[in-house]
């Protein structure tokens, strides 16, 4: 079985719903992290990391919208709002600082112009937890994730000028 991630809120390649769009920076969304479900993790998985990244942000390095580490291997889903304080994360899970400057989910908030890709990634790791804090940078988490990655699954949605949201 392949390692996959899905969401009942949207399908791969669709437009991000307003519920998941940022509330601020010119956007008027609900800023709710979407429900996510994954399956087919490889043998030896000891934890998961969930990220949301915009590779099209005009920063030269993209934009990290959400980073959750230390999700136990037996967890295979997150409810809507888990990253927004509206639903629970597993007790061992830790949200780290995003490019908005604080831990937690921050939805799509592209500047006017082109449509951006928002990539949700669930990564299976060979360690039960990463030694990071809530103030750790996404770059540090990425370094550790790349060192302990067993497999990754991605789901990409679009948002920006010209998109019509459901």
Rosetta silent file (secondary structure, phi, psi, omega in degrees, C-alpha in Angstrom):
SEQUENCE: XXXXXXXXXXXXXXXXXXXXXXXXXXXXXXXXXXXXXXXXXXXXXXXXXXXXXXXXXXXXXXXXXXXXXXXXXXXXXXXXXXXXXXXXXXXXXXXXXXXXXXXXXXXXXXXXXXXXXXXXXXXXXXXXXXXXXXXXXXXXXXXXXXXXXXXXXXXXXXXXXXXXXX
SCORE:     score description
SCORE:     0.000 S_00000001
   1 L     0.000  134.147  178.485    0.000    0.000    0.000 S_00000001
   2 L   -75.366  150.072  175.483    1.322    3.454   -0.906 S_00000001
   3 L   -79.369  119.541 -176.812    1.721    6.133    1.763 S_00000001
   4 E  -134.305  156.804  172.540   -1.012    8.712    1.088 S_00000001
   5 E  -129.301  137.174  179.033   -2.635   11.747    2.706 S_00000001
   6 E  -135.619  168.257  174.844   -6.189   12.903    2.009 S_00000001
   7 E  -144.033  137.029  173.804   -8.673   15.435    3.330 S_00000001
   8 L   -72.729   -8.732 -178.685  -12.467   15.467    3.251 S_00000001
   9 L   -83.351  -23.715 -177.591  -12.190   19.275    2.873 S_00000001
  10 E  -166.529  166.980  176.159  -10.544   19.188   -0.592 S_00000001
  11 L  -115.056  162.314  179.911   -8.846   17.001   -3.169 S_00000001
  12 L   -55.682  129.446  178.279   -5.367   17.208   -4.619 S_00000001
  13 L    87.802   -5.175 -179.686   -5.132   20.094   -7.110 S_00000001
  14 L   -83.925 -179.933  178.579   -8.357   21.788   -5.995 S_00000001
  15 E   -87.455  137.398  178.386   -8.818   25.285   -4.574 S_00000001
  16 L   -63.482  128.095  177.211   -8.334   25.766   -0.839 S_00000001
  17 L   -65.809  153.002  179.907  -11.714   26.347    0.852 S_00000001
  18 H   -57.142  -29.519  179.517  -12.269   29.658    2.674 S_00000001
  19 H   -59.895  -28.655 -177.984  -12.383   27.769    5.970 S_00000001
  20 H   -99.367   -2.485  178.910   -8.653   27.058    5.583 S_00000001
  21 E   -78.535  146.349  179.866   -7.632   30.527    4.299 S_00000001
  22 L   -59.600  151.646  174.174   -5.812   32.890    6.680 S_00000001
  23 E  -109.914   96.133 -176.321   -7.780   35.574    8.529 S_00000001
  24 E   138.135  178.953 -179.800   -5.680   38.722    8.101 S_00000001
  25 L    52.442   37.683  179.567   -3.086   40.130    5.696 S_00000001
  26 L    85.887   -0.615 -179.669   -5.925   41.021    3.308 S_00000001
  27 E  -105.289  152.587 -179.678   -7.587   37.589    3.578 S_00000001
  28 E  -128.249   53.759 -178.918  -10.962   36.833    5.178 S_00000001
  29 L   -97.952 -178.096  179.612  -10.847   33.109    5.805 S_00000001
  30 L   -85.211  -16.296 -179.965  -11.637   30.885    8.745 S_00000001
  31 L    52.270   40.796  177.008   -7.973   30.001    9.401 S_00000001
  32 L  -100.872  129.147  173.059   -8.888   26.445   10.400 S_00000001
  33 L   -62.882  141.493 -176.832   -6.380   23.687    9.825 S_00000001
  34 L   -77.413  159.582  170.205   -8.056   21.097    7.591 S_00000001
  35 L   -70.314  136.191  179.167   -8.922   17.574    8.609 S_00000001
  36 E  -129.886  145.263  177.436   -6.177   15.251    7.362 S_00000001
  37 E  -138.475  135.196  177.870   -6.007   11.462    7.159 S_00000001
  38 E  -130.732  154.963  179.660   -3.043    9.335    6.145 S_00000001
  39 E  -152.065  161.536  177.719   -2.504    5.646    5.538 S_00000001
  40 L    81.880   24.065  178.594    0.104    3.241    4.292 S_00000001
  41 L   -61.721  145.893 -177.718    2.984    4.448    6.456 S_00000001
  42 L   -69.442  157.147  174.273    6.068    2.264    6.083 S_00000001
  43 L   -57.614  143.364  179.866    7.105   -0.373    8.607 S_00000001
  44 L    91.044   -0.405  177.917    9.304    1.110   11.305 S_00000001
  45 L   -65.379  128.418  179.925    7.402    4.403   11.516 S_00000001
  46 L  -114.923  -15.781  175.418    7.782    5.802   15.031 S_00000001
  47 E  -166.996  170.832  178.058    6.250    9.273   14.567 S_00000001
  48 E  -128.229  155.054  170.618    4.871   11.723   12.028 S_00000001
  49 E  -124.995  137.012  175.685    5.440   15.357   11.116 S_00000001
  50 E  -117.573  131.328  177.624    2.770   17.430    9.338 S_00000001
  51 E  -133.211  157.808  169.848    3.698   20.590    7.446 S_00000001
  52 E  -130.358  124.623 -173.267    2.060   23.149    5.189 S_00000001
  53 E  -135.612  138.281  174.818    4.394   25.007    2.843 S_00000001
  54 E  -107.923  100.905 -179.475    3.915   27.590    0.078 S_00000001
  55 L   -73.123  -10.661 -176.084    6.808   27.191   -2.387 S_00000001
  56 L   -97.271    0.477  179.195    5.509   30.141   -4.445 S_00000001
  57 L   -60.011  140.545 -176.637    5.781   32.825   -1.742 S_00000001
  58 L   -81.395   55.837 -177.739    7.888   35.749   -2.977 S_00000001
  59 L  -113.867  -15.765 -172.818   10.533   35.339   -0.286 S_00000001
  60 L    90.364  -14.441  179.872   13.235   33.369   -2.059 S_00000001
  61 L  -137.482   14.508 -179.203   12.665   30.544    0.409 S_00000001
  62 L    75.438 -167.325 -177.549    8.912   29.927    0.356 S_00000001
  63 E  -145.261  123.817  177.419    6.630   30.292    3.387 S_00000001
  64 E   -88.322  118.460 -177.108    5.979   27.798    6.203 S_00000001
  65 E   -98.553  -20.895 -177.031    2.311   27.919    7.233 S_00000001
  66 E  -165.361  134.567  177.528    2.175   25.003    9.664 S_00000001
  67 E  -142.660  117.286  177.900    4.626   22.623   11.322 S_00000001
  68 E  -124.638  124.372 -179.578    3.539   19.868   13.751 S_00000001
  69 E  -115.841  169.758  172.857    6.089   17.383   15.097 S_00000001
  70 E    62.090   37.026  173.199    6.032   14.369   17.430 S_00000001
  71 E   -82.453  122.842 -176.204    2.723   12.930   16.284 S_00000001
  72 E   -58.995  150.515 -177.477    2.686    9.310   17.566 S_00000001
  73 L   -59.800  -28.152 -178.907    2.905    6.486   15.025 S_00000001
  74 L   -79.156   -9.858  178.048   -0.547    5.149   15.991 S_00000001
  75 L   -84.894  129.901 -179.454   -2.205    8.468   15.026 S_00000001
  76 L  -127.323   15.580  177.328   -3.393    8.496   11.400 S_00000001
  77 E  -163.284  159.414  171.656   -5.520   11.630   11.255 S_00000001
  78 E  -129.903  136.687  179.582   -6.000   15.141   12.593 S_00000001
  79 L   -77.652  160.373  175.089   -9.437   16.762   12.952 S_00000001
  80 L   -56.789  135.051  178.167  -10.336   20.125   11.434 S_00000001
  81 L    87.214   -0.659 -178.279   -9.051   22.894   13.666 S_00000001
  82 L   -59.739  -35.160  179.570   -6.381   20.786   15.402 S_00000001
  83 L   -90.249   -1.416 -176.144   -3.717   23.338   14.461 S_00000001
  84 L  -113.358    8.185 -179.339   -5.987   26.294   15.187 S_00000001
  85 L    77.932   10.834 -178.229   -6.892   25.542   18.805 S_00000001
  86 L  -100.956  -11.796  177.989  -10.402   24.426   17.827 S_00000001
  87 L  -150.890  163.019 -173.203   -9.765   20.662   18.162 S_00000001
  88 L   -82.010  144.139  166.683   -7.201   18.569   19.926 S_00000001
  89 L   -96.080  157.663  173.058   -3.773   17.515   18.817 S_00000001
  90 L   -55.409  147.487 -173.354   -2.265   14.345   20.302 S_00000001
  91 L   -59.908  -30.149 -179.608   -0.785   15.166   23.723 S_00000001
  92 L   -85.119  -11.873 -177.187    2.809   14.562   22.578 S_00000001
  93 L   -69.862  148.697 -179.160    2.441   16.669   19.412 S_00000001
  94 E  -135.521  127.143  172.548    4.142   20.041   19.255 S_00000001
  95 E   -91.030  133.770  179.929    3.467   22.912   16.883 S_00000001
  96 L  -109.989  168.002 -176.978    6.572   24.948   16.107 S_00000001
  97 E   -54.044  137.872  175.171    7.039   28.493   14.889 S_00000001
  98 L  -106.949 -175.715  177.667    5.903   29.243   11.353 S_00000001
  99 L   -75.409   -4.266  170.343    6.833   32.133    9.093 S_00000001
 100 L   -78.929  -12.404  175.463    3.938   34.059   10.656 S_00000001
 101 L   104.406   -3.556 -178.055    6.178   34.197   13.762 S_00000001
 102 L  -145.405  159.591  175.567    4.308   31.875   16.134 S_00000001
 103 E   -68.012  155.285  177.062    3.349   28.204   16.403 S_00000001
 104 L   115.415  166.867 -178.614    0.025   27.074   14.970 S_00000001
 105 L   -72.267  136.131  170.908   -1.771   26.884   11.664 S_00000001
 106 L  -131.966  114.626 -175.163   -1.749   29.890    9.353 S_00000001
 107 L   -72.450 -173.937 -177.928   -3.789   29.456    6.200 S_00000001
 108 E   -58.837  135.014  179.012   -3.249   30.730    2.678 S_00000001
 109 L  -153.146   55.440 -176.447   -2.423   34.440    2.492 S_00000001
 110 L   -73.163  151.270  172.604   -0.744   35.146   -0.834 S_00000001
 111 L   -68.720  162.900  177.178   -0.088   38.689   -2.018 S_00000001
 112 L   -55.644  145.129 -179.224   -2.096   39.854   -5.044 S_00000001
 113 L   136.141 -133.695 -173.581   -0.895   38.240   -8.223 S_00000001
 114 L   -76.905  165.654  176.282   -0.519   34.647   -9.209 S_00000001
 115 L   -74.736  139.093  179.303   -2.060   31.524   -7.735 S_00000001
 116 E  -107.876  153.303  173.503    0.083   29.782   -5.103 S_00000001
 117 E   -96.028  135.245  177.342    0.481   26.093   -4.307 S_00000001
 118 E  -118.062  113.210 -170.990   -0.058   25.021   -0.692 S_00000001
 119 E  -105.748  111.543  172.803    1.589   21.668   -0.018 S_00000001
 120 E   -87.429  126.995 -179.829    0.442   19.591    2.956 S_00000001
 121 E  -127.342  131.480  170.437    3.058   16.941    3.728 S_00000001
 122 E  -110.859  125.127 -178.636    2.884   14.094    6.211 S_00000001
 123 E  -117.690  129.178  175.549    6.296   12.553    6.852 S_00000001
 124 E   -87.551  131.403 -177.842    6.883    9.217    8.569 S_00000001
 125 E  -115.656  157.947  178.320    9.993    9.226   10.771 S_00000001
 126 L   -93.720   12.686  177.341   12.211    6.509   12.232 S_00000001
 127 L  -128.210  150.820 -177.875   12.358    8.247   15.646 S_00000001
 128 L   -74.620  -22.349  177.238    9.570    8.718   18.231 S_00000001
 129 L  -160.180  157.484  174.915   10.197   12.445   18.622 S_00000001
 130 L  -102.147  140.250  179.340   12.336   15.329   17.433 S_00000001
 131 L   -83.492   79.511  178.188   14.295   17.374   19.958 S_00000001
 132 L  -133.767  167.861  176.250   12.800   20.776   19.112 S_00000001
 133 L  -118.782  172.216  178.590   10.870   23.495   20.939 S_00000001
 134 L   -61.618  -22.054  179.948    7.875   25.593   19.967 S_00000001
 135 L   -95.673    3.313  177.438   10.328   28.344   18.976 S_00000001
 136 L   -64.908  149.503 -179.871   12.409   26.123   16.690 S_00000001
 137 L   -81.458  153.875  173.566   12.555   27.246   13.076 S_00000001
 138 H   -58.955  -30.623  178.261   10.971   25.302   10.231 S_00000001
 139 H   -64.391  -41.659  177.736   14.486   25.026    8.739 S_00000001
 140 H   -64.568  -44.782  177.761   15.738   23.189   11.849 S_00000001
 141 H   -59.939  -44.547  179.158   12.727   20.883   11.780 S_00000001
 142 H   -59.067  -40.516  177.676   13.328   20.279    8.058 S_00000001
 143 H   -60.055  -47.658 -179.302   16.944   19.342    8.715 S_00000001
 144 H   -67.132  -41.067  178.978   15.886   16.799   11.352 S_00000001
 145 H   -60.917  -45.566 -179.083   13.015   15.470    9.247 S_00000001
 146 H   -63.573  -28.927  178.586   15.306   14.895    6.271 S_00000001
 147 H   -75.918  -26.974 -174.488   17.694   12.968    8.501 S_00000001
 148 H  -116.357    9.303 -175.979   14.934   10.673    9.877 S_00000001
 149 E   -68.372  129.917  169.401   12.491   10.427    6.930 S_00000001
 150 E   -98.036  -40.782 -179.980   11.126    7.006    6.004 S_00000001
 151 E  -166.685  158.384  176.089    8.509    8.296    3.535 S_00000001
 152 E  -133.524  149.042  174.551    6.396   11.359    2.772 S_00000001
 153 E  -127.371  140.882 -176.008    2.902   11.847    1.365 S_00000001
 154 E  -129.359  152.783  175.994    1.675   15.147   -0.090 S_00000001
 155 E  -139.195  122.591 -175.641   -1.572   16.885   -0.896 S_00000001
 156 E  -115.220  132.706  173.775   -1.467   20.189   -2.815 S_00000001
 157 E  -124.914  165.500 -174.382   -4.201   22.812   -3.045 S_00000001
 158 E  -117.140  150.039  173.222   -4.265   26.191   -4.781 S_00000001
 159 E  -161.019  142.494  177.238   -5.166   29.687   -3.677 S_00000001
 160 L   153.411 -173.413 -179.783   -4.652   33.205   -5.020 S_00000001
 161 L   -52.975  129.640  176.907   -5.925   35.777   -7.480 S_00000001
 162 L    92.323   -9.471  177.342   -8.368   34.222   -9.878 S_00000001
 163 L   -86.253  147.933  175.489   -9.213   31.154   -7.826 S_00000001
 164 L  -111.787  121.812 -176.668  -12.779   30.554   -6.807 S_00000001
 165 L   -91.077  147.926  177.912  -13.151   28.951   -3.436 S_00000001
 166 L   -69.963    0.000    0.000  -15.877   26.483   -2.517 S_00000001
